[in-house]
Tab-separated table of C-alpha atoms in Angstrom:
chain	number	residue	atom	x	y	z
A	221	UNK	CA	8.071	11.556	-47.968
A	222	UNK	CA	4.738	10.938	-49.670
A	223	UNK	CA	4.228	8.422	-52.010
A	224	UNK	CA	0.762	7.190	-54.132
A	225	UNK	CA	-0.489	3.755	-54.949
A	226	UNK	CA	-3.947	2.095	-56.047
A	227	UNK	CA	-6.759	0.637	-54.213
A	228	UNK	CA	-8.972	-1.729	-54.921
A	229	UNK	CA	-10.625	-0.028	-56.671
A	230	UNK	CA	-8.340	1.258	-59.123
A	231	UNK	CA	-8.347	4.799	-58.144
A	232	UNK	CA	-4.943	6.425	-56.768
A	233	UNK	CA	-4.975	7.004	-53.498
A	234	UNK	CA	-2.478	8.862	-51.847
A	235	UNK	CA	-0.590	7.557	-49.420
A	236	UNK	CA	1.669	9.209	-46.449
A	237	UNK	CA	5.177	7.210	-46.079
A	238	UNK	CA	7.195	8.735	-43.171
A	239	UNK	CA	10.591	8.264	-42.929
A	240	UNK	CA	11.806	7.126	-39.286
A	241	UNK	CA	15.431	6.536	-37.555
A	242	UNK	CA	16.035	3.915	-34.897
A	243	UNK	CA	19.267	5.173	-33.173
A	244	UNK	CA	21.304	4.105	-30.119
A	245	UNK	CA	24.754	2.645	-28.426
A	246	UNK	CA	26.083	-0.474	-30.002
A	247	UNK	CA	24.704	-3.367	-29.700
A	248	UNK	CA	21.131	-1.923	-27.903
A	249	UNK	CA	18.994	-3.588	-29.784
A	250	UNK	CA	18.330	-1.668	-33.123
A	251	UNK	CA	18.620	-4.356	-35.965
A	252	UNK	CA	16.507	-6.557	-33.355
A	253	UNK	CA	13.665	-3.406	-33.462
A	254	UNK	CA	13.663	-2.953	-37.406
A	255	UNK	CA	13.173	-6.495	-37.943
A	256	UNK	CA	11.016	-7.250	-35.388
A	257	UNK	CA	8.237	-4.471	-36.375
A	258	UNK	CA	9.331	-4.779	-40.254
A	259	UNK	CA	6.261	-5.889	-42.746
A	260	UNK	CA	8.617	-7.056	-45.127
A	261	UNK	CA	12.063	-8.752	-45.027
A	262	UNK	CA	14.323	-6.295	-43.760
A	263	UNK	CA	17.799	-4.868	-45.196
A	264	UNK	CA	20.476	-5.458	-43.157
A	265	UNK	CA	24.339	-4.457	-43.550
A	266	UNK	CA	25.664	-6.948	-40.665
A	267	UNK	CA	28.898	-7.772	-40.264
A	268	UNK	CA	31.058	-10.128	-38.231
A	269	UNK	CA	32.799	-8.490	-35.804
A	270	UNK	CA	36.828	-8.597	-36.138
A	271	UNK	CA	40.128	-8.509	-34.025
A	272	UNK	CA	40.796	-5.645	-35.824
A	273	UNK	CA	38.040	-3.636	-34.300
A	274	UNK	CA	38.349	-4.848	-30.455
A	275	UNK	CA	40.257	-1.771	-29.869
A	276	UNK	CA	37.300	0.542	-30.896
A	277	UNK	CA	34.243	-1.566	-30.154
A	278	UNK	CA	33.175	-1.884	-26.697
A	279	UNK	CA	31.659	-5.304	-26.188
A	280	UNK	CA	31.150	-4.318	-22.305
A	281	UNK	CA	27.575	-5.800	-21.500
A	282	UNK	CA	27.366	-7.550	-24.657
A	283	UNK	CA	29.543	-9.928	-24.589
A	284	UNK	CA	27.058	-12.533	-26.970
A	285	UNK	CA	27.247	-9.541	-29.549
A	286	UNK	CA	29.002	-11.540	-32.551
A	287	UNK	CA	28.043	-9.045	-35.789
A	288	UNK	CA	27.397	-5.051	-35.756
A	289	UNK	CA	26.142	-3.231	-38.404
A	290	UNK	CA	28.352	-0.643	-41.191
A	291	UNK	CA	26.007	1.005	-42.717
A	292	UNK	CA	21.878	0.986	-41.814
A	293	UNK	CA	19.112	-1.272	-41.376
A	294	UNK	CA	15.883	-0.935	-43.799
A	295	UNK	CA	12.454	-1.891	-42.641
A	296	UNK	CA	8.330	-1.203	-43.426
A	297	UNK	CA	5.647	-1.176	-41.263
A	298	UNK	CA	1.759	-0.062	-41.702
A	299	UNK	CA	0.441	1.834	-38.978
A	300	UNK	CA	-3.106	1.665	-40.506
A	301	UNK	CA	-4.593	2.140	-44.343
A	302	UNK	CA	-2.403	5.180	-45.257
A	303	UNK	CA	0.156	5.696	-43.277
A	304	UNK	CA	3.148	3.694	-43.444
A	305	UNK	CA	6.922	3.984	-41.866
A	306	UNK	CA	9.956	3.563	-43.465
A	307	UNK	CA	12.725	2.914	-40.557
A	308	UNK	CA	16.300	3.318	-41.178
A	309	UNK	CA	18.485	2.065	-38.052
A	310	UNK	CA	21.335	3.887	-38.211
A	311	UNK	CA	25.266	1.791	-37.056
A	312	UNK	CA	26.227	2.510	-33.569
A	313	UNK	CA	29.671	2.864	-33.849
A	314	UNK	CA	32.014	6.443	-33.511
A	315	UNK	CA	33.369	5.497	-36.626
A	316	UNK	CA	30.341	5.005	-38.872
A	317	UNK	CA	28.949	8.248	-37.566
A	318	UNK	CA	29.222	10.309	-41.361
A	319	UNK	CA	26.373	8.416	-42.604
A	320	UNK	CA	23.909	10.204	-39.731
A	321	UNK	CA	23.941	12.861	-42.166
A	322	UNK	CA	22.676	11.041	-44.940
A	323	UNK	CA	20.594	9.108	-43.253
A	324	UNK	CA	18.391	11.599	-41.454
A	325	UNK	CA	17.650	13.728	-44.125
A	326	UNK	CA	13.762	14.127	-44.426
A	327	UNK	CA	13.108	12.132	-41.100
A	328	UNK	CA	9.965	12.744	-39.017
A	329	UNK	CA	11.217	11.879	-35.942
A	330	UNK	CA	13.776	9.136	-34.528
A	331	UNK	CA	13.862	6.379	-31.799
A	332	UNK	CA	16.623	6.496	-29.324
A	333	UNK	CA	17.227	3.068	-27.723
A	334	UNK	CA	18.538	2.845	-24.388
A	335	UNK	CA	20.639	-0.047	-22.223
A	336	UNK	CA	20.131	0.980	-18.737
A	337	UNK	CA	23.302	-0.765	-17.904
A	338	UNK	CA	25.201	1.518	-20.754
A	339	UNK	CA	22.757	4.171	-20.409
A	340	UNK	CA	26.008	6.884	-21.448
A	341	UNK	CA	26.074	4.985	-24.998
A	342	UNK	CA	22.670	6.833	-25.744
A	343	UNK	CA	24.169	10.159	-25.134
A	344	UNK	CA	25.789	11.003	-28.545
A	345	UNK	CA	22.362	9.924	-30.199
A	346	UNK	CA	20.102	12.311	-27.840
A	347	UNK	CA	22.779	15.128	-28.430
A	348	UNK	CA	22.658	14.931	-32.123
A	349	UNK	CA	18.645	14.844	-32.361
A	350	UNK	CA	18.447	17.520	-30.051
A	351	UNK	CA	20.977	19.734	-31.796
A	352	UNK	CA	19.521	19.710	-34.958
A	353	UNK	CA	16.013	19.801	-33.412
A	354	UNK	CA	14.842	16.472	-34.842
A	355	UNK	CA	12.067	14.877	-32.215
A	356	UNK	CA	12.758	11.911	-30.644
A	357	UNK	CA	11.650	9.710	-27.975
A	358	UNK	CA	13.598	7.389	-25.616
A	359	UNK	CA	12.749	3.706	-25.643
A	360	UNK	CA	14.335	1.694	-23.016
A	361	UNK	CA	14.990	-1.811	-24.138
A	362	UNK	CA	14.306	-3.661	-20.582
A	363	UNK	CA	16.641	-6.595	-21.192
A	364	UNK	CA	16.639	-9.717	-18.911
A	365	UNK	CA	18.356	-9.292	-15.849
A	366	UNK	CA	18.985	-5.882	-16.209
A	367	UNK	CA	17.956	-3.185	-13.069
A	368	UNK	CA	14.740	-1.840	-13.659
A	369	UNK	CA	14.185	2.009	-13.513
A	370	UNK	CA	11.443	4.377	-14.427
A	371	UNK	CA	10.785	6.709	-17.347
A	372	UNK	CA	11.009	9.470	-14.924
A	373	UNK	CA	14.689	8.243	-13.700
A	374	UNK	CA	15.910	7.679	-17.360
A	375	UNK	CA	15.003	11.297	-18.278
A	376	UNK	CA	16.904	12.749	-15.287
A	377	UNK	CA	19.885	10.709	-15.953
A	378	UNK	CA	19.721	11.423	-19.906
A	379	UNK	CA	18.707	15.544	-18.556
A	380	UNK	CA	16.179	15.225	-21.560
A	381	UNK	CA	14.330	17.976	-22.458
A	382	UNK	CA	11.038	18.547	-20.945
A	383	UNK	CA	8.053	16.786	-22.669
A	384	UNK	CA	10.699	14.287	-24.713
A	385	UNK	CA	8.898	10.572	-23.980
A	386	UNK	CA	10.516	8.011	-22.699
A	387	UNK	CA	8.851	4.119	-22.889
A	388	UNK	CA	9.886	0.817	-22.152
A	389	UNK	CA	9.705	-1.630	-24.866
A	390	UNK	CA	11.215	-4.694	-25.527
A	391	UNK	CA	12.632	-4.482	-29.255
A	392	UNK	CA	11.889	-8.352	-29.424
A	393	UNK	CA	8.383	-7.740	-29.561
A	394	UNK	CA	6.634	-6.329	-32.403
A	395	UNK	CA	3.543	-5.033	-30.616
A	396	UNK	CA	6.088	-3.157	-28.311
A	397	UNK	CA	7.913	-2.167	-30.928
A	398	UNK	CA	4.916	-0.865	-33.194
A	399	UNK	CA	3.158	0.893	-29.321
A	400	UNK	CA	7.322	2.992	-29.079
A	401	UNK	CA	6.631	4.245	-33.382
A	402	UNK	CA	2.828	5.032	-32.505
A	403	UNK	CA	4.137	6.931	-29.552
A	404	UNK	CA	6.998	8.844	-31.450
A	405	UNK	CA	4.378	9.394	-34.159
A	406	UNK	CA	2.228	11.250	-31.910
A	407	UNK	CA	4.772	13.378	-30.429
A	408	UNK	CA	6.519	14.170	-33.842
A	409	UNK	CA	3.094	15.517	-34.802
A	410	UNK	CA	2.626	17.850	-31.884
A	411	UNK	CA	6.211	19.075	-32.357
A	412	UNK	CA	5.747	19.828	-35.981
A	413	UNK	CA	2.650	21.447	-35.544
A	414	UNK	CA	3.617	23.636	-32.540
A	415	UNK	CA	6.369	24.946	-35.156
A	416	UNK	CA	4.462	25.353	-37.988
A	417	UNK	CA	1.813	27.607	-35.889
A	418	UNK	CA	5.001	29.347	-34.018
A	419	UNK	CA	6.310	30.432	-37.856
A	420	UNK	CA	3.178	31.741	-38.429
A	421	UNK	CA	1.989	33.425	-35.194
């Protein structure tokens, strides 16, 4: 996704927009990431939740969780002069799974956020990224109160593949937030490249 705009100056400039997904178990922490690292106001699609979905939502862990989101989350941030991220966070709910589609089509790379006290509710995300080959790193969320474990012991519990990252952030905090899309950045990069010189090796 490239897109051009002006400088000072008055010249065009051209300007590299990358499209990134923030993906995850329910009520991890997504929305929280997108707006906390978003330049501008950032699109939500929150709802209250509802007695009619206590049978399908699992509030386990969460019990403070009072909205969820239906369809995606929408926020901007600058890396530096150039190079700018769109983020789509993507509902974490089985039953708002078709837009996953739709919403990683042209994506760089995604973030998969991680509860170590749900740690399974990560597994459908890091199944679908790694199925259709779309890199991705781990970011644990390290909420309060929660055990504290290692990179190392979140990729053996996850069985990542070797080399995908795994951080800890806190999606509160915008200069964690921004260090976990720096990191996937980087590693989207070396993945894309590695394929590009494969195709023509």
């Amino acid at each position: 996704m490239v897109s051009e705009y002006s400088d000072a100056t008055g010249g065009d400039t051209a300007a590299l927009a990358l499209k990134i997904l923030v993906a995850g178990g329910f009520g991890v922490g997504k929305t929280t990431l997108v707006g906390a690292v978003s330049e501008i106001r950032p699109l939500r699609t929150e709802e209250l939740l509802s007695e009619a979905g206590q049978s399908v939502d699992d509030t386990g862990g969460v019990d403070h969780k009072v909205t969820t989101t239906v369809a995606m989350d929408f926020g901007r941030i600058t890396i530096r002069s150039g190079l700018s991220l769109y983020l789509f966070g993507t509902p974490g709910q089985d039953r708002f799974w078709f837009l996953w589609d739709e919403l990683a089509q042209g994506a760089l790379g995604a973030v998969v956020l991680a509860d170590t006290r749900r740690l399974e509710d990560c597994f459908p995300a890091v199944d679908y990224f790694e199925h259709r080959k779309i890199p991705f790193v781990v970011a644990v969320n390290c909420f309060a109160g929660a055990r504290a474990y290692g990179a190392h012991d979140v990729s053996r519990a996850l069985d990542l593949e070797r080399g995908t990252p795994v951080v800890l952030c806190d999606a509160r905090d915008r200069d964690s937030g921004k260090e976990v899309l720096i990191r996937l950045v980087e590693y989207a990069g070396r993945v894309h490249t590695a394929r590009l010189l494969d195709s023509v090796g």
